[in-house]
CSV table of C-alpha atoms and ligand atoms in Angstrom, one decimal:
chain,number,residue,atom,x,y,z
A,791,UNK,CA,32.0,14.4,-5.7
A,792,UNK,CA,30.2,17.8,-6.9
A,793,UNK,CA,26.5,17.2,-6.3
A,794,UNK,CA,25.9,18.6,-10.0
A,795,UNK,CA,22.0,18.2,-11.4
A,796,UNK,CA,23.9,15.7,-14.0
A,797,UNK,CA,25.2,13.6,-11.1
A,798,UNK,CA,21.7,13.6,-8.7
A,799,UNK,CA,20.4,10.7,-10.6
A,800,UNK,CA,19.4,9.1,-7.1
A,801,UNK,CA,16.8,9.2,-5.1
A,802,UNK,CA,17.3,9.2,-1.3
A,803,UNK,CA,14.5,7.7,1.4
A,804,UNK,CA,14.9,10.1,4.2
A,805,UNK,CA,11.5,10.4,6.3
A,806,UNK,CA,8.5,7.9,7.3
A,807,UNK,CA,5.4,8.8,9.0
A,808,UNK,CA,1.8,6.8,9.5
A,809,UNK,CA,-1.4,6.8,11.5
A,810,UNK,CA,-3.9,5.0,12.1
A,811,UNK,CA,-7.7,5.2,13.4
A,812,UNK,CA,-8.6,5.2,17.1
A,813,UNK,CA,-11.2,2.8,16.7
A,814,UNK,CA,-10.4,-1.2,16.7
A,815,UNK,CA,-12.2,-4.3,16.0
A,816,UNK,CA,-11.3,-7.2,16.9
A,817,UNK,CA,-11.5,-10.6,15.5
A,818,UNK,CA,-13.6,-11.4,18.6
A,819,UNK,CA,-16.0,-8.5,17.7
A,820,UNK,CA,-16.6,-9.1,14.3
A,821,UNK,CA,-18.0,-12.6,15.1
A,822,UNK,CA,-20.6,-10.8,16.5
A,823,UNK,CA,-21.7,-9.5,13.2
A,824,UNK,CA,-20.7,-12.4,10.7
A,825,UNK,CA,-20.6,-16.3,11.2
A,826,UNK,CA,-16.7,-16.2,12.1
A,827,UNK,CA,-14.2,-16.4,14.8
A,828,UNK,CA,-10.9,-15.6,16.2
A,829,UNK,CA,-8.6,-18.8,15.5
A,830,UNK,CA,-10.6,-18.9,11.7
A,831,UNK,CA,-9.2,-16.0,11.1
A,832,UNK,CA,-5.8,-15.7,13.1
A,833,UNK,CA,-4.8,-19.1,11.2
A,834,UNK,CA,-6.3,-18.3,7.6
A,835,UNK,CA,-4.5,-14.8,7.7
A,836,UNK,CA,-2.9,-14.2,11.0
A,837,UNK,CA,-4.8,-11.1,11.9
A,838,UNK,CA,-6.1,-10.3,15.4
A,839,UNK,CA,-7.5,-7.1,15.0
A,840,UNK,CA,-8.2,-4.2,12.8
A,841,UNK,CA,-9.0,-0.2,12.9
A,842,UNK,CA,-12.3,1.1,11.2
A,843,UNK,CA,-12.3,5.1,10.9
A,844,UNK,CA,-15.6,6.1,13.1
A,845,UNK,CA,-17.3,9.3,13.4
A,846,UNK,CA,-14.7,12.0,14.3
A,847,UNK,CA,-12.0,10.9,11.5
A,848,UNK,CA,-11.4,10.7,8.6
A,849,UNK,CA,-9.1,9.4,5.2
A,850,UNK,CA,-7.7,12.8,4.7
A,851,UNK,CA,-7.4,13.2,8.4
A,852,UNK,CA,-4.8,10.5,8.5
A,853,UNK,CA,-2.9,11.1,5.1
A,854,UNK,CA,-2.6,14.2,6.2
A,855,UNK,CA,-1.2,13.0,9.7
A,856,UNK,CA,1.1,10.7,8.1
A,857,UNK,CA,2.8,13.1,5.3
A,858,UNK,CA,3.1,15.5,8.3
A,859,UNK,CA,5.0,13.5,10.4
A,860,UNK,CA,7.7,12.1,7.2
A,861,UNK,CA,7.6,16.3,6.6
A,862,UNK,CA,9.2,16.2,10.3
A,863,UNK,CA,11.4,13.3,10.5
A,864,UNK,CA,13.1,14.8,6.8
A,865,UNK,CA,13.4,17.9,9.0
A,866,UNK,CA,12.0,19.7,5.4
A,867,UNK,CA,10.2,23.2,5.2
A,868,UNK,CA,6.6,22.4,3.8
A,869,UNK,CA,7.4,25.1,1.0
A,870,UNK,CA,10.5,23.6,-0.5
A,871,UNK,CA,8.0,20.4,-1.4
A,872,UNK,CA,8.0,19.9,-5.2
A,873,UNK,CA,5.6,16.6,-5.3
A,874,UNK,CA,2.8,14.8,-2.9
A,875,UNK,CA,1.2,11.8,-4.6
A,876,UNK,CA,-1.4,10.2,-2.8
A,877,UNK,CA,-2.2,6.4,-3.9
A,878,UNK,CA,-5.7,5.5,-2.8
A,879,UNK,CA,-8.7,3.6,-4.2
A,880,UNK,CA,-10.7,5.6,-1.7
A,881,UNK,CA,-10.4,9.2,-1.9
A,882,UNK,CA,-12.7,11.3,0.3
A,883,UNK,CA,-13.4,13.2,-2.7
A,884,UNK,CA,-13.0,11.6,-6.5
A,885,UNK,CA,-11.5,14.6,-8.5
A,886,UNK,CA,-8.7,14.2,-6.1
A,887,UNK,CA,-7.5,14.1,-2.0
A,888,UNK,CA,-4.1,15.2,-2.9
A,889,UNK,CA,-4.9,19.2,-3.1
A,890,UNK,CA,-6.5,18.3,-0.3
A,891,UNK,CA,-3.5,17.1,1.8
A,892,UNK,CA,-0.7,19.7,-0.2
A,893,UNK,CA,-3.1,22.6,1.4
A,894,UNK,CA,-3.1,21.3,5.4
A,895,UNK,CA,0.5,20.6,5.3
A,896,UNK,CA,0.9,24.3,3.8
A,897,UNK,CA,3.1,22.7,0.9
A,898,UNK,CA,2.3,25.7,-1.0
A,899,UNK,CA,4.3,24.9,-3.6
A,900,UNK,CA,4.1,21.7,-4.6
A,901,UNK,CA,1.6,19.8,-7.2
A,902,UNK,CA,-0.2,16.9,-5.6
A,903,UNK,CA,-2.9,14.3,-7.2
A,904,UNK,CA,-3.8,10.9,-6.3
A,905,UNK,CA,-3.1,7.2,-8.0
A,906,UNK,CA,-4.8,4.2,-7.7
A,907,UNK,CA,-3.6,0.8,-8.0
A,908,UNK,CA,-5.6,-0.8,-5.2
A,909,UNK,CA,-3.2,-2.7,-3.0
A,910,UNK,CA,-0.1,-2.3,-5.1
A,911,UNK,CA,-0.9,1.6,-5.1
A,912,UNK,CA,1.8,3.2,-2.6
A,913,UNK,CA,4.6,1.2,-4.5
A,914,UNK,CA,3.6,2.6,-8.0
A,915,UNK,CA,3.3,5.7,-6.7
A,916,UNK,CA,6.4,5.7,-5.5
A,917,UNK,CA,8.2,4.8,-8.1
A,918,UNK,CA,5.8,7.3,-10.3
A,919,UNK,CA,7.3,10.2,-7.6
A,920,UNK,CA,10.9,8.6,-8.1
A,921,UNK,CA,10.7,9.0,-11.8
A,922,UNK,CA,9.9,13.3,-11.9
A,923,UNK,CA,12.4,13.4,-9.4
A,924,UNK,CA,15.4,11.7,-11.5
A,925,UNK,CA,14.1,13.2,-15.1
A,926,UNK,CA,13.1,16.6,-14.0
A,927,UNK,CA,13.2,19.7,-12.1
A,928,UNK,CA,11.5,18.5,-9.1
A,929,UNK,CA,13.6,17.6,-5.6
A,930,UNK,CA,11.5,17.0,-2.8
A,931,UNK,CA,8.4,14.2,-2.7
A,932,UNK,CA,5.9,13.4,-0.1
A,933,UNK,CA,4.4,9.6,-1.4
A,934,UNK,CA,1.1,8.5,0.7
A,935,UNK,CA,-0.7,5.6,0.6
A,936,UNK,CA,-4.3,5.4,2.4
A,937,UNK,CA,-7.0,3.4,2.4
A,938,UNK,CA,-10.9,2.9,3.9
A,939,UNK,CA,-11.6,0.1,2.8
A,940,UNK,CA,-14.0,-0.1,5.6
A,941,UNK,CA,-16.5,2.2,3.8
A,942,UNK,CA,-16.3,-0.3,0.2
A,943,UNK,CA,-17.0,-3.6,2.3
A,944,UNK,CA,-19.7,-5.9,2.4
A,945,UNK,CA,-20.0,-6.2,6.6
A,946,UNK,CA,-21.9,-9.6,6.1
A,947,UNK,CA,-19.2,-11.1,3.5
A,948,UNK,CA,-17.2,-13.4,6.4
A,949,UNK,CA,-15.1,-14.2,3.3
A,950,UNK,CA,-13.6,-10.4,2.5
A,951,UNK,CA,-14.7,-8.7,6.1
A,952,UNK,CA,-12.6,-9.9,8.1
A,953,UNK,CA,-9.3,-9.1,5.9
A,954,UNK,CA,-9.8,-5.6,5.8
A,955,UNK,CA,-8.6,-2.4,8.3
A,956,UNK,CA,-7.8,1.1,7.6
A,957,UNK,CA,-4.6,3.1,7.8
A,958,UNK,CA,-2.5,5.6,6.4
A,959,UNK,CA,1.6,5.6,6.0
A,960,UNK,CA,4.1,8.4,3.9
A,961,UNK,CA,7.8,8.3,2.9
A,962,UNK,CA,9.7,11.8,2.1
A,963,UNK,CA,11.9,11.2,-0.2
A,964,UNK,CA,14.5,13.5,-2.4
A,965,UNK,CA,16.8,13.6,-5.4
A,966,UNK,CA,20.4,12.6,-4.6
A,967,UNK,CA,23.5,11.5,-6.2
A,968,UNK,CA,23.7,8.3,-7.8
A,969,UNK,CA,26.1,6.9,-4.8
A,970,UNK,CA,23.2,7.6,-2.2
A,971,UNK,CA,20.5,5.9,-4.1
A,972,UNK,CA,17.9,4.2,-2.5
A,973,UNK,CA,16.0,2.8,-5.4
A,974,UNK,CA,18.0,0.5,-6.7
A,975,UNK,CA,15.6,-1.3,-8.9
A,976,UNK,CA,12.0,-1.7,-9.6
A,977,UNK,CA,9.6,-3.8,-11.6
A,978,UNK,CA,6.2,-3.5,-12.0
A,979,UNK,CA,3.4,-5.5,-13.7
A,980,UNK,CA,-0.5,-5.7,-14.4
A,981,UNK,CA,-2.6,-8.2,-15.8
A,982,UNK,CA,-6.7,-6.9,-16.4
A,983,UNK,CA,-7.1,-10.8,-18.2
A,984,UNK,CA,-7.4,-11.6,-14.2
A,985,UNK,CA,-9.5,-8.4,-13.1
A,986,UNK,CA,-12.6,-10.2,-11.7
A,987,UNK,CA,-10.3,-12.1,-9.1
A,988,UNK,CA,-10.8,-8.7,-7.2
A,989,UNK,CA,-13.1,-5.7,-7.7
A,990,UNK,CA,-14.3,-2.8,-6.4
A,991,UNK,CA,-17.0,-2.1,-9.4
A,992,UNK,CA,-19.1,0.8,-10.5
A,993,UNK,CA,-22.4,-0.4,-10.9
A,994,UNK,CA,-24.6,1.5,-13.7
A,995,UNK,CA,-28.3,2.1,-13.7
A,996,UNK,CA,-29.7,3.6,-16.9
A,997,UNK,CA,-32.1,6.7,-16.5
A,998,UNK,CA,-34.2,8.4,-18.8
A,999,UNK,CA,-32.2,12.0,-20.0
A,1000,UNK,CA,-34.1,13.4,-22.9
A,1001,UNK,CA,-36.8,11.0,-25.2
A,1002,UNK,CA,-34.4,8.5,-26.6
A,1003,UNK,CA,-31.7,9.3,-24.5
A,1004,UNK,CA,-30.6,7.9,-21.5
A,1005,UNK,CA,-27.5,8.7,-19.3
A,1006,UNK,CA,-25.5,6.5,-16.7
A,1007,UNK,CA,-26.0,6.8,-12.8
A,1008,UNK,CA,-23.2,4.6,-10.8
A,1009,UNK,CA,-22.8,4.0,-7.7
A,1010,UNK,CA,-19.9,1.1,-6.2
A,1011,UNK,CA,-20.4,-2.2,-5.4
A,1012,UNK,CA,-19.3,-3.6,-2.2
A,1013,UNK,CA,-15.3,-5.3,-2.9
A,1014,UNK,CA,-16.3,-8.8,-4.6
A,1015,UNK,CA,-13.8,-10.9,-4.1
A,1016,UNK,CA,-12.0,-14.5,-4.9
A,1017,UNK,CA,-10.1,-15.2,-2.1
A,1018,UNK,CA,-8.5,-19.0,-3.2
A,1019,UNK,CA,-7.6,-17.1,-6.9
A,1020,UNK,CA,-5.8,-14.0,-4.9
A,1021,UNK,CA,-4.1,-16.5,-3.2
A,1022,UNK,CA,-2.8,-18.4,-5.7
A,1023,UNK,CA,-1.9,-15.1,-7.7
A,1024,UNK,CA,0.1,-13.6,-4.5
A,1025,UNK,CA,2.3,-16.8,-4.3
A,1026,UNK,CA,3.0,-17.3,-7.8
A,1027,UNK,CA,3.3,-13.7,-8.8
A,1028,UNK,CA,5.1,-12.4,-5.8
A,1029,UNK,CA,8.6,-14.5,-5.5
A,1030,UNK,CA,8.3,-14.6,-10.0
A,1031,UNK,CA,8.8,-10.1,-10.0
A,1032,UNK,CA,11.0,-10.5,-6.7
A,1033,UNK,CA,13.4,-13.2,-7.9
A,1034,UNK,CA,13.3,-10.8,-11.1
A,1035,UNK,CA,14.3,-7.4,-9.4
A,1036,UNK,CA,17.3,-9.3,-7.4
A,1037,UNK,CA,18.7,-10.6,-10.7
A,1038,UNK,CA,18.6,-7.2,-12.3
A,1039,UNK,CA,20.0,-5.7,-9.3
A,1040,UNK,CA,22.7,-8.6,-9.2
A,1041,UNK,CA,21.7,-9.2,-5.4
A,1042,UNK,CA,21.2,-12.6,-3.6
A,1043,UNK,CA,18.6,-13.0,-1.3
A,1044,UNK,CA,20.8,-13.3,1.6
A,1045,UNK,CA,22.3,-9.9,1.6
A,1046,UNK,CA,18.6,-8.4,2.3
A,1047,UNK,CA,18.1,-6.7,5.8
A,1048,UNK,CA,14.5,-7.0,5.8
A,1049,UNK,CA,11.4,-8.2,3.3
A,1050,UNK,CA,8.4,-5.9,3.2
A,1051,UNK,CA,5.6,-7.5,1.8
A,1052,UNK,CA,2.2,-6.1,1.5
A,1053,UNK,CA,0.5,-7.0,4.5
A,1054,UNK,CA,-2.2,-9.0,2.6
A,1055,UNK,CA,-2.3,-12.0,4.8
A,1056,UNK,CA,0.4,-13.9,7.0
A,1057,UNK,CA,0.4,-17.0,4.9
A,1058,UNK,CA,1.6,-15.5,2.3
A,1059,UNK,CA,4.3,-13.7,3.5
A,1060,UNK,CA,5.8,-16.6,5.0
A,1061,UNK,CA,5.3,-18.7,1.4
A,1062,UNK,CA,7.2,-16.0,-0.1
A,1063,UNK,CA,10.3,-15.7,2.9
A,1064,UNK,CA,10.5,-19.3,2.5
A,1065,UNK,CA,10.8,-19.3,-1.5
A,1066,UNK,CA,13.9,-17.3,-0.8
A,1067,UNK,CA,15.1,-19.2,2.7
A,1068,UNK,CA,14.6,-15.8,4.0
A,1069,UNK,CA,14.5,-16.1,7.6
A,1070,UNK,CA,11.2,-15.2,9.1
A,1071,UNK,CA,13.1,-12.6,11.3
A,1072,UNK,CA,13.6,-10.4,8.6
A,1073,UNK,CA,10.1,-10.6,7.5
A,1074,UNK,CA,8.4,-7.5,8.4
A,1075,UNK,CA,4.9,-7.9,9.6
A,1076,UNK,CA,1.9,-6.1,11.5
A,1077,UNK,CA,-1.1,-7.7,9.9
A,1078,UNK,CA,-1.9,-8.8,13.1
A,1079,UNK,CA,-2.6,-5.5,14.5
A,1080,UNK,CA,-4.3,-3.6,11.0
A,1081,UNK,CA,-5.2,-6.7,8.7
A,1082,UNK,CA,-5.3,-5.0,4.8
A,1083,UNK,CA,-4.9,-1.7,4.8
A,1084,UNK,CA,-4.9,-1.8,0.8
A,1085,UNK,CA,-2.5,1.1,-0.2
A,1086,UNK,CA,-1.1,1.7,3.1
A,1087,UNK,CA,0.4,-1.1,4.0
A,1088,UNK,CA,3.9,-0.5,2.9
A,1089,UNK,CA,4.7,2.6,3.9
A,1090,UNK,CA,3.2,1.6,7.4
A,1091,UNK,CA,5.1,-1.2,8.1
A,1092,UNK,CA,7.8,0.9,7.0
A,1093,UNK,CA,7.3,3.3,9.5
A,1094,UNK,CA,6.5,1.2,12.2
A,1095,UNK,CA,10.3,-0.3,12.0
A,1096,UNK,CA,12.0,2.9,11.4
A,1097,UNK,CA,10.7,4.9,14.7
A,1098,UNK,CA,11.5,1.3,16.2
A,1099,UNK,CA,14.6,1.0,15.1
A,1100,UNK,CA,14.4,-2.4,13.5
A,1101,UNK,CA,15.2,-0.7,10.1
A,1102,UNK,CA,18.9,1.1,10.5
A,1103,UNK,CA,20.1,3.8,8.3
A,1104,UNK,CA,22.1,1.6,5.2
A,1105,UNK,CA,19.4,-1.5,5.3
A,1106,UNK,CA,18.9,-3.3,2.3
A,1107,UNK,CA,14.4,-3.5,1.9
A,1108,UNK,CA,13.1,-5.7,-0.4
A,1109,UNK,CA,9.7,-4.7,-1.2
A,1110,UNK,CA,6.6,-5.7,-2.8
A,1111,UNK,CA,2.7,-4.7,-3.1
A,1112,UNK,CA,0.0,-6.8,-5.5
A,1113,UNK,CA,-4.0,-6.8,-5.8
A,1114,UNK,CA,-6.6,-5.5,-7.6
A,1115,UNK,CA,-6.3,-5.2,-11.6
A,1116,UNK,CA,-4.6,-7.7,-10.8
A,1117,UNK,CA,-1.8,-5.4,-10.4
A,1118,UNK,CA,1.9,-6.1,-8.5
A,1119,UNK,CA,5.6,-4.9,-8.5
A,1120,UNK,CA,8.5,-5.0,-6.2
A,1121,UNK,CA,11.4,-2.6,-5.9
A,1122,UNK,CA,14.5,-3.1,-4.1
A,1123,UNK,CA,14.9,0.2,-1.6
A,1124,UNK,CA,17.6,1.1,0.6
A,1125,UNK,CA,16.9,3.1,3.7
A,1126,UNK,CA,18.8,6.7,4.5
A,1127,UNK,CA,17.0,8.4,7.2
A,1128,UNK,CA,17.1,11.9,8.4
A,1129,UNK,CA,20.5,13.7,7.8
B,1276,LIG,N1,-15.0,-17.6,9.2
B,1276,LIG,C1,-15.2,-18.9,9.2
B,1276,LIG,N2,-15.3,-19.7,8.1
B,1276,LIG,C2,-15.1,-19.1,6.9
B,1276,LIG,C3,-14.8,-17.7,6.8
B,1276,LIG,C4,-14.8,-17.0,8.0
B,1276,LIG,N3,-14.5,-15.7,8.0
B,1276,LIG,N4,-14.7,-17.4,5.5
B,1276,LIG,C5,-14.9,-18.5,4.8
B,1276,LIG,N5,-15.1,-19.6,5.7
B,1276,LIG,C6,-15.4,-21.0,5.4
B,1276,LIG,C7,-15.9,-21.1,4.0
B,1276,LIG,O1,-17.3,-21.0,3.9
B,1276,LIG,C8,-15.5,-22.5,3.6
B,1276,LIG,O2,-16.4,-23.4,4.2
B,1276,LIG,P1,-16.9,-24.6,3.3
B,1276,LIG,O3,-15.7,-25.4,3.0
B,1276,LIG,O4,-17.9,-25.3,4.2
B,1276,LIG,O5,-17.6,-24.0,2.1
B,1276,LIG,C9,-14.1,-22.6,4.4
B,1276,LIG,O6,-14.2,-21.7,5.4
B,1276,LIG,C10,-12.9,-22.5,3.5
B,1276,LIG,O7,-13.1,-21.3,2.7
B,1276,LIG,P2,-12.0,-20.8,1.7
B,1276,LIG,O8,-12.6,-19.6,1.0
B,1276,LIG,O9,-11.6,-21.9,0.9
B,1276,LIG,O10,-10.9,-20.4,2.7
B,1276,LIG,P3,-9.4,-20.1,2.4
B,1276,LIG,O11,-8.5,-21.1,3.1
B,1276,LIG,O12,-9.1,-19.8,1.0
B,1276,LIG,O13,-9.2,-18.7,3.2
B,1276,LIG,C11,-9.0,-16.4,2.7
B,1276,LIG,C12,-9.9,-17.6,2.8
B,1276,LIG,C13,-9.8,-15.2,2.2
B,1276,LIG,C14,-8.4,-16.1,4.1
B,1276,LIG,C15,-7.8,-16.7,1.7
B,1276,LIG,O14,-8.3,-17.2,0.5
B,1276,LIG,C16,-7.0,-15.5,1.4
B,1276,LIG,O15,-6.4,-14.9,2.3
B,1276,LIG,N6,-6.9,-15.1,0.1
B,1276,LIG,C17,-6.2,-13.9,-0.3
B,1276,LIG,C18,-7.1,-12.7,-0.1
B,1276,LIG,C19,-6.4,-11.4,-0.2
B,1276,LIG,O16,-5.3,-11.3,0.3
B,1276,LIG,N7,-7.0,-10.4,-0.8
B,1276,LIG,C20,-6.5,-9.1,-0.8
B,1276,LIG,C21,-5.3,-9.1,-1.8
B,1276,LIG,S1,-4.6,-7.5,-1.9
């Protein structure tokens, strides 16, 4: 068929990239710091270790890395980039990290801001990047999620420390014909009724301004978290928007190549695979490795069974991130690759 504008209603997935801080800490380590150890956390979450970005790195440093290396594996020019959204809840800088990546990949032309929706960030950004793609002008996206959570944690909270790690992963994607889609459905959700479950608060003092007047300095609170009520949330919520997104996409669970969960915790990934007698082989998981890495997770996993070749050109991905807000989604993604 004539790849017309009318008829390049899809959007193709055709580059991964990711990276990750040199510096690790393991479970073993961090019960040097906080009442905890290894088999308390390896069977409560099945992680092992985590990376921490130390003194020579930094958020940027890896986005940056990560949108560089989907750049490559698209085989694009940096100039012919329309889009880079960057979903973080911990920018290096507030009014935005996005310019900040567009200028040291030398995408000269593109627009770039960031989006935050904690852990379920790189998904809605994602779709977000999908959406300008179908309805507008624009052809070419670089999505990132990235996260330090490191820097937002309370390091004597055994209950939230030991979840959290920091990481960086991208996807290139671009417009193609409705055949070659690869986002085949999508749902998304929030709920802020449930916000205090998770937070990562500004905290306000009130200072003098003027007589009578008074203005607001903030500064953020280290995460405060409810770790039975996320639980609860991530395996009721989770298989609810999944078994949703199959029915609209009029797939069965059994036709998906792989199930790409947020790497929140190993527990709940396998609740989930089981909800859907998904075997635990096609449940993609390296939690053990980074723990959370909040927005990152995704698209790092992602990338991790791309270069490996677990994920093939064709494979059906069902995908979902959740967190903070509360916020989750799912959409149901099928991998191209490089052409
Ligand atoms: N090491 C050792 N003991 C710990 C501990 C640690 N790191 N953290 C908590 N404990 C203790 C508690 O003090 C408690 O002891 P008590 O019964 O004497 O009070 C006991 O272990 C059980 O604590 P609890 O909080 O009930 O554990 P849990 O089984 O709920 O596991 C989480 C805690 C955090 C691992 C689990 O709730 C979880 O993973 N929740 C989801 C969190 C998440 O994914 N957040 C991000 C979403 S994007």
């Amino acid at each position: 068929m004539l790849e017309t504008p009318e008829n390049l209603s899809g959007i193709a997935l055709v580059g991964s990239g990711s990276a990750v801080p040199s510096q690790t800490l393991s479970n073993e380590e961090l019960g040097l710091r906080v009442e905890t150890n290894d088999s308390w956390i390896r069977e409560r979450t099945g992680i092992e270790t985590r990376r921490i970005i130390s003194k020579n790195e930094t958020l940027t440093g890896l986005c940056s890395k990560a949108g560089s290396k989907a750049l490559e594996m698209a085989g694009w020019d940096p100039s012919s980039i329309d889009l880079i959204i960057l979903a973080t809840s911990t920018p290096d800088d507030l009014f935005g990290t996005g310019p900040e990546i567009q200028a040291s990949l030398g995408a000269n032309n593109a627009v770039s801001f960031d989006l935050t929706a904690a852990c379920s960030g790189f998904l809605f950004a994602l779709i977000t990047a999908a959406q300008f793609l179908k309805n507008g002008e624009m052809k070419r996206a670089i999505v990132i999620g990235g996260d330090q959570l490191s820097s937002c944690i309370d390091w004597d909270d055994r209950r939230s420390c030991i979840l959290f790690g920091d990481g960086a992963g991208a996807v290139a994607i671009e417009k193609t014909t409705a055949e070659k889609n690869g986002l085949l459905a999508f749902k998304m959700k929030s709920d802020g009724q449930r916000r205090s479950c998770l937070n990562l608060r500004q905290f306000s003092e009130h200072l003098p301004l003027l007589k009578e007047k008074t203005y607001q300095k903030g500064s953020y609170q280290p995460i405060q978290m409810n770790g039975q009520e996320v639980y609860k949330f991530a395996v009721k919520e989770v298989p609810l928007i999944l078994a949703s997104l199959l029915k609209t996409a009029q797939i069965e669970a059994d036709s998906l190549n792989w199930l790409l969960l947020h790497q929140a915790n190993q527990r709940i990934l396998d609740s989930v695979a089981d909800r859907f007698s998904i075997p635990h082989e096609k449940v993609l998981s390296n939690l053990s490795k980074y723990g959370n890495t909040s927005a990152a997770t995704i698209p790092l996993m992602l990338d991790e069974a791309v270069r490996d070749s677990r994920i093939q050109p064709g494979d059906l991905i069902a995908t979902s991130g959740f967190g903070a807000g509360l916020s989750w989604g799912a959409a149901l993604l099928r991998w191209q690759g490089p052409s």
